[in-house]
CSV table of N, CA and C in Angstrom, one decimal:
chain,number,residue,atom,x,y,z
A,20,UNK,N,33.0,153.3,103.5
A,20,UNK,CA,34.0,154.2,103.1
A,20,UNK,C,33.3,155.4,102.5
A,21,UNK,N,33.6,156.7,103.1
A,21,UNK,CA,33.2,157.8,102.4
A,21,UNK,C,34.1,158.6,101.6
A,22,UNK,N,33.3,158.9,100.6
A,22,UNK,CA,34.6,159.9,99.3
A,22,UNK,C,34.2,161.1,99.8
A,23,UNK,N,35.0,162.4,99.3
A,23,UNK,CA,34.7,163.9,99.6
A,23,UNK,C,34.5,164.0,98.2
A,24,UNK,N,33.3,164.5,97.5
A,24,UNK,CA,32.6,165.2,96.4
A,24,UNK,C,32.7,166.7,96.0
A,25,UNK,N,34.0,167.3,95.4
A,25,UNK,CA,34.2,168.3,94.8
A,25,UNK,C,33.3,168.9,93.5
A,26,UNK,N,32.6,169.6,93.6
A,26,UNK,CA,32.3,170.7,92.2
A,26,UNK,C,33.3,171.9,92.0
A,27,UNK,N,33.2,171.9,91.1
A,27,UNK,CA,34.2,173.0,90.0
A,27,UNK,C,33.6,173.7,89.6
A,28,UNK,N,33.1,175.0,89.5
A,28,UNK,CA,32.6,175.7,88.4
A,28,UNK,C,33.2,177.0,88.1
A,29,UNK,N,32.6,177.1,86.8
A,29,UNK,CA,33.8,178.3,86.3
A,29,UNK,C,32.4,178.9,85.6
A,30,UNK,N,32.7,180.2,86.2
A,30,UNK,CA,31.1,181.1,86.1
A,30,UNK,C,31.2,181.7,84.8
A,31,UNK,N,29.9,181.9,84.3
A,31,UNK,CA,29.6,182.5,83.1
A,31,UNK,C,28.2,182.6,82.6
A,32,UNK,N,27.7,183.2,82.0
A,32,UNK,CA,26.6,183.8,81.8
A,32,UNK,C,26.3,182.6,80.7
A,33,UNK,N,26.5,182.7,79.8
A,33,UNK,CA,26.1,181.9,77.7
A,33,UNK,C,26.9,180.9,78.5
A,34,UNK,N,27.8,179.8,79.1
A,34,UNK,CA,27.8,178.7,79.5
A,34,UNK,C,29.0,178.9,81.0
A,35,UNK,N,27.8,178.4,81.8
A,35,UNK,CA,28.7,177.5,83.1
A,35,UNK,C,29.1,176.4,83.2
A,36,UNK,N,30.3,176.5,83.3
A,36,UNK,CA,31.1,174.9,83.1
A,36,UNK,C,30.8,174.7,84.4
A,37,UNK,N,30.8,173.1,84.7
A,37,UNK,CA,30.7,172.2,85.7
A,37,UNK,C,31.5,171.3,85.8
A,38,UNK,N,32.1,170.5,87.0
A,38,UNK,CA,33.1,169.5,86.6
A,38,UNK,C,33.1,168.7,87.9
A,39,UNK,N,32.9,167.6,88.1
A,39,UNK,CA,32.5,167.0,89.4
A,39,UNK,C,33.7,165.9,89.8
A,40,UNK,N,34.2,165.8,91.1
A,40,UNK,CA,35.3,164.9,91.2
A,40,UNK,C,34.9,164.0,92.6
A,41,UNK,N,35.5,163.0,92.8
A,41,UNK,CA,35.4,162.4,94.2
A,41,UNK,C,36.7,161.9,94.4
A,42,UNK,N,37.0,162.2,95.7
A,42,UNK,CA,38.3,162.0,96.4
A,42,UNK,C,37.9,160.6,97.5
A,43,UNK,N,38.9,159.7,97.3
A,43,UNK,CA,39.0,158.8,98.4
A,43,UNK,C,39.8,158.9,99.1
A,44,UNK,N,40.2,159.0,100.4
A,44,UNK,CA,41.4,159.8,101.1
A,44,UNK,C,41.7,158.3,101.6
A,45,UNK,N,40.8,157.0,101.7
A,45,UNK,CA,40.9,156.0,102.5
A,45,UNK,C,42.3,155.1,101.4
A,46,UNK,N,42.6,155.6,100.5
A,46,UNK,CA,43.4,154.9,99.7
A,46,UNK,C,45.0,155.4,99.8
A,47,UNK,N,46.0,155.0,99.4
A,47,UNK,CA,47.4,155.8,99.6
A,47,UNK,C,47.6,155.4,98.4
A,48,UNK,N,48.3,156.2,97.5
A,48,UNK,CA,47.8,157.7,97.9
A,48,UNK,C,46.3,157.9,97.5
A,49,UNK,N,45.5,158.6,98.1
A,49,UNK,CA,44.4,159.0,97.7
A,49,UNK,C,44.0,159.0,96.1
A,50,UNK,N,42.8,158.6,95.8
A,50,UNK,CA,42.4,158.3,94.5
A,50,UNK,C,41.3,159.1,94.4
A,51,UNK,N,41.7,159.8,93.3
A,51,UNK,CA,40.7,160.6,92.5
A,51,UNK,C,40.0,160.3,91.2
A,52,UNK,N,38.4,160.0,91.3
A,52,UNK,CA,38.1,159.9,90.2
A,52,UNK,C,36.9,161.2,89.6
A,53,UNK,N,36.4,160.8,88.2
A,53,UNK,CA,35.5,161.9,87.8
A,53,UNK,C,33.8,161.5,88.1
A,54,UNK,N,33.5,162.5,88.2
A,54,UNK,CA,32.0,161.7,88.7
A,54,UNK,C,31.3,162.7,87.1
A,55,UNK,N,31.4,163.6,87.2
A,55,UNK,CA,30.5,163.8,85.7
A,55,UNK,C,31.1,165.8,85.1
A,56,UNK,N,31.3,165.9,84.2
A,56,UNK,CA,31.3,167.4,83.8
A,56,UNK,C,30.8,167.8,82.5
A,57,UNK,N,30.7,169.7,82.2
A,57,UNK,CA,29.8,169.5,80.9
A,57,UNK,C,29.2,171.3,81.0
A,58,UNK,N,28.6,171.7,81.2
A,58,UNK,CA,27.9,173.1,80.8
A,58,UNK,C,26.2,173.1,81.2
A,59,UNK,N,26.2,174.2,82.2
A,59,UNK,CA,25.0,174.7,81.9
A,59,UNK,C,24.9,176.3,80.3
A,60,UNK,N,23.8,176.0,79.8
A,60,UNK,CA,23.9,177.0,78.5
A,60,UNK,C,22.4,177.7,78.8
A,61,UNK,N,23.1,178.7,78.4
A,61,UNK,CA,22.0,180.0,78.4
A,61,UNK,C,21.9,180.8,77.2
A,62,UNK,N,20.7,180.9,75.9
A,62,UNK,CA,21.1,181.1,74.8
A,62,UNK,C,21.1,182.6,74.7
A,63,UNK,N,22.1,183.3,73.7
A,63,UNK,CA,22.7,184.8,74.0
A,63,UNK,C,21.5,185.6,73.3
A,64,UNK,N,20.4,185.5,73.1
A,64,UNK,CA,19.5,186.4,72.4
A,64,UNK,C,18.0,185.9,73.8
A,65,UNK,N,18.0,185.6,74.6
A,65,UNK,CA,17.1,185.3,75.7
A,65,UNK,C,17.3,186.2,76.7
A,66,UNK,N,16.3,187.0,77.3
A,66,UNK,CA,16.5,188.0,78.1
A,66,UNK,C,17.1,187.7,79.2
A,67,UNK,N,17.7,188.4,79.8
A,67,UNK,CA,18.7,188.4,81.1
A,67,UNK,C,18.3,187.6,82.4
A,68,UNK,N,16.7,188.3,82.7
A,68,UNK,CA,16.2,187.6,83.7
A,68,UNK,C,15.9,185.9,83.5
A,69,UNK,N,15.8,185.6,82.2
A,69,UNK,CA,15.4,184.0,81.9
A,69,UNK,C,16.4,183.5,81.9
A,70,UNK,N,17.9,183.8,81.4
A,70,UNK,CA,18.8,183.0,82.0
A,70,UNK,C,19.6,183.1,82.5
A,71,UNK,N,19.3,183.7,83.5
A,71,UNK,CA,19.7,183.7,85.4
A,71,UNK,C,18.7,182.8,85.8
A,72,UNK,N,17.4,182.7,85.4
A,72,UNK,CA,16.5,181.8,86.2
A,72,UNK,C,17.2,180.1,85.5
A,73,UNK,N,17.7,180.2,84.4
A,73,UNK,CA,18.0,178.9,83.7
A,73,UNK,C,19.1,178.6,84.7
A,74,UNK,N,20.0,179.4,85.2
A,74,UNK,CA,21.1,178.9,85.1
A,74,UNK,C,20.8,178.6,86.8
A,75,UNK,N,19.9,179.6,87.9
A,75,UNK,CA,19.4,178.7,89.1
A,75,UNK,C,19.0,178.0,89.2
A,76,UNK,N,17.9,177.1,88.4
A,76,UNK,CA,17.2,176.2,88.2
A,76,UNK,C,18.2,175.1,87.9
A,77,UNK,N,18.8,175.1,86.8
A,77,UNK,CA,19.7,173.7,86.5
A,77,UNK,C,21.0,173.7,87.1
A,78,UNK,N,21.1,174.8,88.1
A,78,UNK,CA,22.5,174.7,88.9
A,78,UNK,C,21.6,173.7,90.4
A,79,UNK,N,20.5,174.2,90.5
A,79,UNK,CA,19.8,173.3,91.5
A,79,UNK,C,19.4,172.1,91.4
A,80,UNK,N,19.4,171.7,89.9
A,80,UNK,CA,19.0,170.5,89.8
A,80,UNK,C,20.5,169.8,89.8
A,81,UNK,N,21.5,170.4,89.5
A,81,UNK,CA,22.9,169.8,89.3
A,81,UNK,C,23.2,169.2,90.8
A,82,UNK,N,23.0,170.2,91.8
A,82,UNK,CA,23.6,170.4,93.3
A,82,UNK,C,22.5,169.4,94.3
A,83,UNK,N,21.4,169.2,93.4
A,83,UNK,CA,20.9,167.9,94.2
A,83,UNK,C,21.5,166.3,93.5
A,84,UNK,N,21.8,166.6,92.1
A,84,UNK,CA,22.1,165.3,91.6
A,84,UNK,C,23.5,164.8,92.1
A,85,UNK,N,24.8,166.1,92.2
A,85,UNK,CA,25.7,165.4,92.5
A,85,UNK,C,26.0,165.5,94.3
A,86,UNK,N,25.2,166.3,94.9
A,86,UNK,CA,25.7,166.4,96.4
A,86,UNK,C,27.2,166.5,96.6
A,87,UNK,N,27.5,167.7,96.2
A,87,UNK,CA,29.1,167.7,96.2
A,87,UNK,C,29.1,168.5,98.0
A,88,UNK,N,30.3,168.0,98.3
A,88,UNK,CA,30.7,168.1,100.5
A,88,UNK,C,31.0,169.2,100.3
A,89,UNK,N,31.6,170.2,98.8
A,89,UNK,CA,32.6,171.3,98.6
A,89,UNK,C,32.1,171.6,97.4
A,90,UNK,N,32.0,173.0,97.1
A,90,UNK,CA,32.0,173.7,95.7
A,90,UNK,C,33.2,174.6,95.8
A,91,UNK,N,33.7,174.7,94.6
A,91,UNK,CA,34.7,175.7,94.4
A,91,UNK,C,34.5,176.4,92.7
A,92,UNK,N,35.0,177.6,92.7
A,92,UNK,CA,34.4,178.6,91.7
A,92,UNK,C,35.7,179.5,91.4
A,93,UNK,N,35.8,179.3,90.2
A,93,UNK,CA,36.7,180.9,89.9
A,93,UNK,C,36.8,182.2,90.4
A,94,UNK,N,37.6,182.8,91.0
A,94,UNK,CA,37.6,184.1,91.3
A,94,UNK,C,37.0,185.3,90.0
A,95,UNK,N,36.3,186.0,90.2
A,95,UNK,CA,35.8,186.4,89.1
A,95,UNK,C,36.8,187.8,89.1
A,96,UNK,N,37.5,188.1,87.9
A,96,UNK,CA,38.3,189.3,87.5
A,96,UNK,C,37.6,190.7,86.9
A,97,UNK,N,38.5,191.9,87.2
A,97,UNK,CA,37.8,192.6,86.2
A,97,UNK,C,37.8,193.2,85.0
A,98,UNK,N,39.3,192.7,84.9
A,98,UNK,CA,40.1,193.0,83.6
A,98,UNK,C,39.4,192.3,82.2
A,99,UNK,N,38.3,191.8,82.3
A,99,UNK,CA,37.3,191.6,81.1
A,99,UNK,C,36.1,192.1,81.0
A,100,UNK,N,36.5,193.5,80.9
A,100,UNK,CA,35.3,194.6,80.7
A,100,UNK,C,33.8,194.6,80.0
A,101,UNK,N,34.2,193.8,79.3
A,101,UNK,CA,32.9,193.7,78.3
A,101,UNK,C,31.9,192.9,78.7
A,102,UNK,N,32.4,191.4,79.8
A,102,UNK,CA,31.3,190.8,80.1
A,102,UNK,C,31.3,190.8,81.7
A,103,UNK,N,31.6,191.6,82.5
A,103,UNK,CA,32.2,191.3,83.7
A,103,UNK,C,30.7,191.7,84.4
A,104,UNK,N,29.9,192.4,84.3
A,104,UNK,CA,28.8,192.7,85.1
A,104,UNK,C,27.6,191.9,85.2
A,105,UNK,N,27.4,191.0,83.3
A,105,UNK,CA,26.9,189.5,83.4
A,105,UNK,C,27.4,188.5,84.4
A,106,UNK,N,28.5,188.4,84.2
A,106,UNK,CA,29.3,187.2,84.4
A,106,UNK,C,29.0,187.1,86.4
A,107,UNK,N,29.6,188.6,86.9
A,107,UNK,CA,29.0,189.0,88.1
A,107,UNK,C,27.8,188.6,88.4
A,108,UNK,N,26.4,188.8,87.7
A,108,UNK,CA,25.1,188.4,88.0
A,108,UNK,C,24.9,186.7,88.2
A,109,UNK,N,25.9,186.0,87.2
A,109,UNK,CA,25.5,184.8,86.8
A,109,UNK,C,26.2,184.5,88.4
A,110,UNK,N,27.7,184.9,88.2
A,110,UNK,CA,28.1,184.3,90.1
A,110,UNK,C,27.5,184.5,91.0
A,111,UNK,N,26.7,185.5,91.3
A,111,UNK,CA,25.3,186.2,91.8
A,111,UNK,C,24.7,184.5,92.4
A,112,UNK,N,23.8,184.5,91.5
A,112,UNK,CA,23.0,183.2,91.1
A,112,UNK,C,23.5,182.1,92.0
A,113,UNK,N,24.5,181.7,91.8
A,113,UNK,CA,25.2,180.7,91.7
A,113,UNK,C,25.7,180.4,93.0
A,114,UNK,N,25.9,181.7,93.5
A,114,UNK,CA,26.5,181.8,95.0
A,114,UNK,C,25.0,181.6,95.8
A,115,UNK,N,24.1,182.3,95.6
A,115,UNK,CA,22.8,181.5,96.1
A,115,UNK,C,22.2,180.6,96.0
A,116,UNK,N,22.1,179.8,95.2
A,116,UNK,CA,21.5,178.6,94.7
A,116,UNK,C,22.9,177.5,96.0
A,117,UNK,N,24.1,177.8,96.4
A,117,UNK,CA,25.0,177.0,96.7
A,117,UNK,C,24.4,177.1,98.1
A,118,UNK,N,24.6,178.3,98.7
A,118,UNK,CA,24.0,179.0,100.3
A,118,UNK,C,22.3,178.7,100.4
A,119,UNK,N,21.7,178.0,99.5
A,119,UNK,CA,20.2,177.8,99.4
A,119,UNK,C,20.6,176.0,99.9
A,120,UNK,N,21.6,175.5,99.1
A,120,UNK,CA,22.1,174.1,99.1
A,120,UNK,C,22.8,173.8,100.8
A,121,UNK,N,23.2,174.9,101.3
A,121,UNK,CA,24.0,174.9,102.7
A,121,UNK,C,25.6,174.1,102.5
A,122,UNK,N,26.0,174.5,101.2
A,122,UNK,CA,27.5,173.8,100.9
A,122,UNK,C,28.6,174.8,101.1
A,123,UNK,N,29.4,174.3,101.2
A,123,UNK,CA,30.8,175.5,101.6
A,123,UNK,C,31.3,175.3,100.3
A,124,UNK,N,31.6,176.5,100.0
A,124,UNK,CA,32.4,176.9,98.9
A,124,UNK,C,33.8,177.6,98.9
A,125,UNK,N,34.5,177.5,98.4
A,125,UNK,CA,35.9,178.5,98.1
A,125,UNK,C,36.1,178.8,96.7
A,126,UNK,N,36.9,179.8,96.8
A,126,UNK,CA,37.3,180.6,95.0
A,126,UNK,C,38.7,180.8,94.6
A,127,UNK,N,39.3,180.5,93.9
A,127,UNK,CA,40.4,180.6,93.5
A,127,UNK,C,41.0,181.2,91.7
A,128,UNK,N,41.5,182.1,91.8
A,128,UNK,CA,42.1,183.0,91.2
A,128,UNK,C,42.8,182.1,90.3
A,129,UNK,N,42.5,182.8,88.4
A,129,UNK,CA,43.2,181.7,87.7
A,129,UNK,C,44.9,181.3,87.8
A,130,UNK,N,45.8,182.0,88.4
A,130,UNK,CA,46.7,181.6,88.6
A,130,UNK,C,47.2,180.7,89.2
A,131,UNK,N,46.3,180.7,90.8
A,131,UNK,CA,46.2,179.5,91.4
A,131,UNK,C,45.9,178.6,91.1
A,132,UNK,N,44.5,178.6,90.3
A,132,UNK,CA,44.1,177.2,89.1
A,132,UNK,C,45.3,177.0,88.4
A,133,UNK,N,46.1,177.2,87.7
A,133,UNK,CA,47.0,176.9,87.0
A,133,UNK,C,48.6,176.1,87.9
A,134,UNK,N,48.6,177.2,88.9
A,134,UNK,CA,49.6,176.6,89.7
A,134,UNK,C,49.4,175.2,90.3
A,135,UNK,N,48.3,175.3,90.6
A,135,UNK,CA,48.2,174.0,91.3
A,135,UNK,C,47.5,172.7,90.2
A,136,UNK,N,46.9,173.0,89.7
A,136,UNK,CA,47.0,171.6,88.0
A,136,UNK,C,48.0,171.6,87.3
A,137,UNK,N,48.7,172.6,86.8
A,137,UNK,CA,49.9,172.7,86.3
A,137,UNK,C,51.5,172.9,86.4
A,138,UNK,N,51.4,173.2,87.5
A,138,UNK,CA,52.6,173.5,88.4
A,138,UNK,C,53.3,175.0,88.4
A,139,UNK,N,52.2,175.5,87.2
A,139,UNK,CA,53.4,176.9,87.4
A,139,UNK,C,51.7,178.2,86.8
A,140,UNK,N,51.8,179.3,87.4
A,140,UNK,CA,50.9,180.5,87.9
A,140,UNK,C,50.8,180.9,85.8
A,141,UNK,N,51.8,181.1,85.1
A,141,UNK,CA,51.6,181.3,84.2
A,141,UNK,C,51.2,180.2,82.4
A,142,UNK,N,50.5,178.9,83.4
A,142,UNK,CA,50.3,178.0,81.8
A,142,UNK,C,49.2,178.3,81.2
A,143,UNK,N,49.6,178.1,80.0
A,143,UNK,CA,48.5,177.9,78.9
A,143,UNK,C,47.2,177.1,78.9
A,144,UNK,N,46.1,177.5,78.5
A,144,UNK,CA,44.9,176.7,79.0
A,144,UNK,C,45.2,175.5,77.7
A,145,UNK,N,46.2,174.9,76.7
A,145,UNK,CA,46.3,173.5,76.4
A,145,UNK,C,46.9,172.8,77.2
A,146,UNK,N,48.0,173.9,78.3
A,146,UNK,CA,48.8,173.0,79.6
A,146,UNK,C,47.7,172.3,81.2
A,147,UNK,N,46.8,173.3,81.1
A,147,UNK,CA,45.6,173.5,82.1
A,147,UNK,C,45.2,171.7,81.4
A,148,UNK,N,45.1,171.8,80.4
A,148,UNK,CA,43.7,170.7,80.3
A,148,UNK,C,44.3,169.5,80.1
A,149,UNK,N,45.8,169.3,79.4
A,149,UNK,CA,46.4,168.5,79.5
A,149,UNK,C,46.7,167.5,80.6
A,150,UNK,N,46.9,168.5,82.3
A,150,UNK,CA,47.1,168.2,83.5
A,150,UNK,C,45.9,167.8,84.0
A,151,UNK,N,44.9,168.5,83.4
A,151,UNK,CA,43.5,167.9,84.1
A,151,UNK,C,43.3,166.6,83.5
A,152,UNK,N,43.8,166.2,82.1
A,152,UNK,CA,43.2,164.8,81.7
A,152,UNK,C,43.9,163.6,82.3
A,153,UNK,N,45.3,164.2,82.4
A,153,UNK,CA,46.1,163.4,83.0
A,153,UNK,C,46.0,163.0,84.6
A,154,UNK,N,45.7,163.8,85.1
A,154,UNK,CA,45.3,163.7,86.9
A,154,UNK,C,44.0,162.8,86.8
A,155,UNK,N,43.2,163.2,86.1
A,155,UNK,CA,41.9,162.0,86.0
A,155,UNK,C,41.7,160.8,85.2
A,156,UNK,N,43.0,160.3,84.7
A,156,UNK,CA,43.6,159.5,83.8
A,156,UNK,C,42.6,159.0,82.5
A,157,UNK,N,41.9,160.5,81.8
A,157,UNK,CA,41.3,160.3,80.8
A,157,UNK,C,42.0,160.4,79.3
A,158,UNK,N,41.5,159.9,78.6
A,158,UNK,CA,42.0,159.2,77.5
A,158,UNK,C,42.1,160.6,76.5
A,159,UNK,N,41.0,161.8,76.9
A,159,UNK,CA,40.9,163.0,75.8
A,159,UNK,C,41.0,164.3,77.1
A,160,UNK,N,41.2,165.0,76.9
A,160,UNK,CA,41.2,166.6,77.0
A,160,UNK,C,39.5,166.5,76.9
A,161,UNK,N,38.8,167.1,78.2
A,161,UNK,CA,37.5,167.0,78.2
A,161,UNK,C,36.8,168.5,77.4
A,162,UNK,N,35.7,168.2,76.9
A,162,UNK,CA,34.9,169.4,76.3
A,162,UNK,C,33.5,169.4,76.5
A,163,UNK,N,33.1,170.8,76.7
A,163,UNK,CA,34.0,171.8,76.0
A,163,UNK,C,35.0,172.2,77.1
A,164,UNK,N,35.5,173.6,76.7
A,164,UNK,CA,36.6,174.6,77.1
A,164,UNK,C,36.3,174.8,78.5
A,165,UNK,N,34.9,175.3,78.5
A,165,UNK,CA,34.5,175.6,79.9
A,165,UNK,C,34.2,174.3,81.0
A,166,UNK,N,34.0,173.3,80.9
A,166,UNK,CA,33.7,171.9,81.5
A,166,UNK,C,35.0,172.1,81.8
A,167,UNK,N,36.0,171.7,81.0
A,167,UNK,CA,37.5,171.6,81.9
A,167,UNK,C,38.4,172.4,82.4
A,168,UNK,N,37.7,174.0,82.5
A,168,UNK,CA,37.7,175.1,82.9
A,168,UNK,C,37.7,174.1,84.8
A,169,UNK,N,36.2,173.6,84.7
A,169,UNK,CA,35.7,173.6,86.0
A,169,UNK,C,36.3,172.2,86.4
A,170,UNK,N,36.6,171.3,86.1
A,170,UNK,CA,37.5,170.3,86.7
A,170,UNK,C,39.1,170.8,87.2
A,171,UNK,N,39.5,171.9,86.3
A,171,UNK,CA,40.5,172.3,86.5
A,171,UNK,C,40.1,173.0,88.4
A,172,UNK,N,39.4,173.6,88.1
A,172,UNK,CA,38.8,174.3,89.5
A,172,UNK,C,38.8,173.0,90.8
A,173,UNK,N,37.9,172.2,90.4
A,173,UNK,CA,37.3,171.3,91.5
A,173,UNK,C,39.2,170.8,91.7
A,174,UNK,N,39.7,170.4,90.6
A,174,UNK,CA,40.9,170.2,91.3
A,174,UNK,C,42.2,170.5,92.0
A,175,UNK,N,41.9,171.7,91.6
A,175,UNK,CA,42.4,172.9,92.8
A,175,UNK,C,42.4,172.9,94.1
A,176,UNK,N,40.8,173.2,94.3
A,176,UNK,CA,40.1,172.4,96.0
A,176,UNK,C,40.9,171.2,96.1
A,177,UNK,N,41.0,170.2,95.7
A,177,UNK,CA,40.8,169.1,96.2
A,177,UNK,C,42.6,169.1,96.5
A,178,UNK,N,43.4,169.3,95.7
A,178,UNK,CA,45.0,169.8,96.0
A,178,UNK,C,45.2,170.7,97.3
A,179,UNK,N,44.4,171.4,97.2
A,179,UNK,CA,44.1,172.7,98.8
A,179,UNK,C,44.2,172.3,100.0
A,180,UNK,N,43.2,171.6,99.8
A,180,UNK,CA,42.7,170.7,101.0
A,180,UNK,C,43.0,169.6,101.3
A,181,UNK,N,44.2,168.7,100.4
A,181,UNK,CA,44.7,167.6,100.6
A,181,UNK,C,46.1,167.6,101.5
């Protein structure tokens, strides 16, 4: 029996959330469980080039540990001016370290994240995480903020594509 291995990530410079899922399609209905989520951290007074190299390196060490069949990533916006040119470098990174891995990736726009974990284009990120703990029948709202940022993502894909 093979499962389909989803990553989630939700880009960011000072921490990349990660969120890992596995789909069994051989089951009715299909069963999803969590395989692991959590943060890459990059500390905010470390020069620019060291953590972009932090966040290749342990995005590569991530992408050999979990072998996800699919990555999926936040659409990156621009309407947050202040960090959006980091944030850009960090998806930079990230998008190569994936194309270095030879994995297919898709991106989806926070509304979409929301519509499709939550049911509706405008919820609140306590409704976002609520639906995430619930779909993965966990006992807590996962943390941090950004980790369930990225399960919210990976389960996006996996709704997409189901």
């Amino acid at each position: 029996m093979t499962n389909t291995r989803i990553l989630g990530l939700d880009p960011g410079l000072a921490s990349l959330g990660f969120g890992a899922i596995s789909i069994c399609t051989y089951t009715r209905p299909p069963t999803v469980t969590l395989i692991d989520f959590g943060i890459i951290q990059t500390p905010a007074r470390t020069e620019m080039g060291t953590r972009l190299q932090t966040i290749y390196n342990d995005l590569h060490s991530l992408l050999d540990e979990i072998k996800p069949d699919l990555v999926a990533i936040e659409q990156l916006f621009f309407y947050k001016m202040g960090n959006t040119i980091p944030v850009a470098q960090a998806r930079g990174v990230i998008l190569l370290a994936i194309a270095q891995h030879q994995i297919p990736w898709v991106e989806f726009t926070p509304s979409q994240i929301k519509q499709a974990v939550a049911g509706y284009g405008n919820a609140n990120k306590p409704e976002v995480q609520a639906a995430v703990a619930r779909e993965l029948a966990l006992d807590k709202i996962p943390r941090p903020d950004d980790a369930a940022d990225a399960l919210a993502i990976a389960l996006t894909a996996w709704l997409q594509i189901s």
